[in-house]
Amino acid sequence: MTRPSTHIRRLLGWGRTLARHGALRGIENDPNMPAPVKRLCRIARIGTVQPREPDYAGAFRAIGPAAIKLGQTLATRPDIVGEEAARNLLSLQDDLPPVPFAQIRASMEAAFEAPLETLFASIDPVPVGAASIAQVHKGVTTEGREVAIKVLRPGIRERFARDIATYEWAAAHLEALGSDEARRLRPQLVIANFKRWTNRELDLRREAASASELAEHMVGTQKYRIPAIDWDRTNGRVMTVEWVDGIKISNVEALVVAGHDLPDLAERLVLAFLKQAISAGFFHADMHQGNLFVQADGTIVAIDFGIMGRIDRRARQWLAEILYGLTTGNYRRVAEIHFEAQYVPSHHSVDEFATALRAVGEPMRGKPVSELSVGQMLDGLFAITRDFDMQTQPHLLLLQKTMVMVEGIATQLNPQINMWDVSAPFVRAWIRDELGPEAALADRIRTDTETLLRIPALVRRLEEQYPPRGGAPEPPPVPDVELMWERRERKERGRGLLGYIAAAIVGGGAMWLAAVQGWVG
């Protein structure tokens, strides 16, 4: 276990780095910041010269890899770091000087427990990219296929573990101060989620599995795909995927020269994100410009799946209704959803919260992203969280971050894009499919059918646990028992289906239909 003195010394060192970049001034001037934190900041900046303009991104980059990842996460949290810091952190790029190839080669051979020549015909020693966690080399397999090889930096797992232990220690002590602000922001939960995300990113098998899962979810999506995984050349420290030839989506000039339809690219990117987040509940949460390529036929190819987000079905329903409510001006319904989801404590007024939401959403309706944006909407929503005692929702942090990224890329491709106009038809259709009467009926049928199918196993367990007096009888032949249950289940399911259909038509169908038509029509 790390001693407290080690954590304090590490925090003071990071504090001095922040001070040299002018990044402590905002913390010291924040009226909601606990006094002990301000004292620690004053101690950390002793003997340093703070520039007039703070450079938060530069400070996090100078501290190291774990801080870079943390800074990118905090870029979506203006309620924690302030709007100025959040905007600056959005420029934080995850690129570092590469590790010499000799070290990479040794790490790969240790991971595969075999010479590289048995797996690859060649590997370019100059990386095509070097980030805080891993670097990527182009290679050719022994079968002649071009591939991208992602390799963890040597020692990176140990360094992340050390730094995150200090984050956890600091978060626990911040909450222990007992301030209302610390309880509302829940720093321990934020760091716990950050730790879980980075641990996934440090296991390249998990990243490969995420890419494979996302590819399944995106089957049928027009001109959007995920590179195939080479599982025979993938393990916890090395991941091999098919090589992607294309133009980085950030290179607008090259896209224009190649004849691509930029507004169409922007719209397809937004719809691909919505399909992932709302339809699948599993989305690529690192959709920055360096991780998206456009192929010659206009297909968008995503790479780097170390950071993925998940949203359960109920939260996706809330999200879809919130987005659609904001686009249509139904602020009352958006407010009700926040209370249903318990994002806002019940002692507050739904009507007052609806009015606060109107102040955020109304200025943005019908305007292009070049004037008002989803990012600004998030800033506005964060601004009212304190007034309504809204606690941090860690499961939505990655979603918020990704929304800002997608919006930034879409705006670069098409400055006149209206995110609301692009999103509304998709969200409306999803709500109709997921919350309409047919969906409710299907859920009821599915739930009760699954219950019926579990009855045979339950009965068998009861017979085994409580045999008849006089000892358990000889069991009948298995085929006869299975046939008996199959006939009984078929008969009961038929009765159940007819019953549910009749109940839906007579009792609840009209009410459901009226409600949904009023909402999505």
Coordinates of N, CA, C and O in Angstrom, one line a residue, residues 2 6-7 10 14 63 157-167:
T2 N 0.5 2.2 -0.8 CA 1.3 3.4 -0.9 C 1.1 4.3 0.3 O -0.1 4.5 0.7
T6 N 3.6 9.7 0.2 CA 3.9 9.5 -1.3 C 2.8 10.2 -2.1 O 3.2 10.8 -3.1
H7 N 1.6 10.0 -1.8 CA 0.5 10.6 -2.5 C 0.6 12.1 -2.4 O 0.4 12.8 -3.4
R10 N 3.4 13.4 -4.5 CA 3.1 13.3 -5.9 C 2.1 14.4 -6.3 O 2.3 15.1 -7.4
W14 N 2.6 17.5 -9.1 CA 1.7 17.8 -10.1 C 1.2 19.2 -10.0 O 1.0 19.9 -11.0
I63 N 2.4 16.4 -17.2 CA 2.3 15.5 -16.1 C 2.5 14.1 -16.5 O 3.2 13.3 -15.8
R157 N 1.3 0.0 -17.9 CA 0.3 -0.4 -16.9 C 0.7 -0.1 -15.5 O -0.1 0.4 -14.7
E158 N 2.0 -0.2 -15.2 CA 2.5 0.1 -13.9 C 2.4 1.6 -13.6 O 2.0 2.0 -12.5
R159 N 2.7 2.4 -14.6 CA 2.6 3.9 -14.4 C 1.2 4.3 -14.2 O 0.9 5.2 -13.3
F160 N 0.3 3.8 -14.9 CA -1.1 4.2 -14.8 C -1.6 3.7 -13.4 O -2.4 4.5 -12.7
A161 N -1.3 2.5 -13.0 CA -1.7 2.0 -11.6 C -1.2 2.9 -10.5 O -2.0 3.3 -9.6
R162 N 0.0 3.4 -10.6 CA 0.6 4.3 -9.6 C -0.2 5.6 -9.6 O -0.6 6.1 -8.5
D163 N -0.4 6.2 -10.7 CA -1.0 7.6 -10.8 C -2.5 7.5 -10.4 O -3.0 8.3 -9.6
I164 N -3.2 6.4 -10.8 CA -4.6 6.3 -10.5 C -4.8 6.1 -9.0 O -5.8 6.5 -8.4
A165 N -3.8 5.4 -8.3 CA -3.9 5.2 -6.9 C -3.9 6.5 -6.2 O -4.6 6.7 -5.2
T166 N -3.1 7.5 -6.7 CA -3.1 8.8 -6.1 C -4.4 9.6 -6.4 O -4.9 10.3 -5.5
Y167 N -4.9 9.4 -7.6 CA -6.2 10.0 -7.9 C -7.3 9.5 -6.9 O -8.1 10.3 -6.4

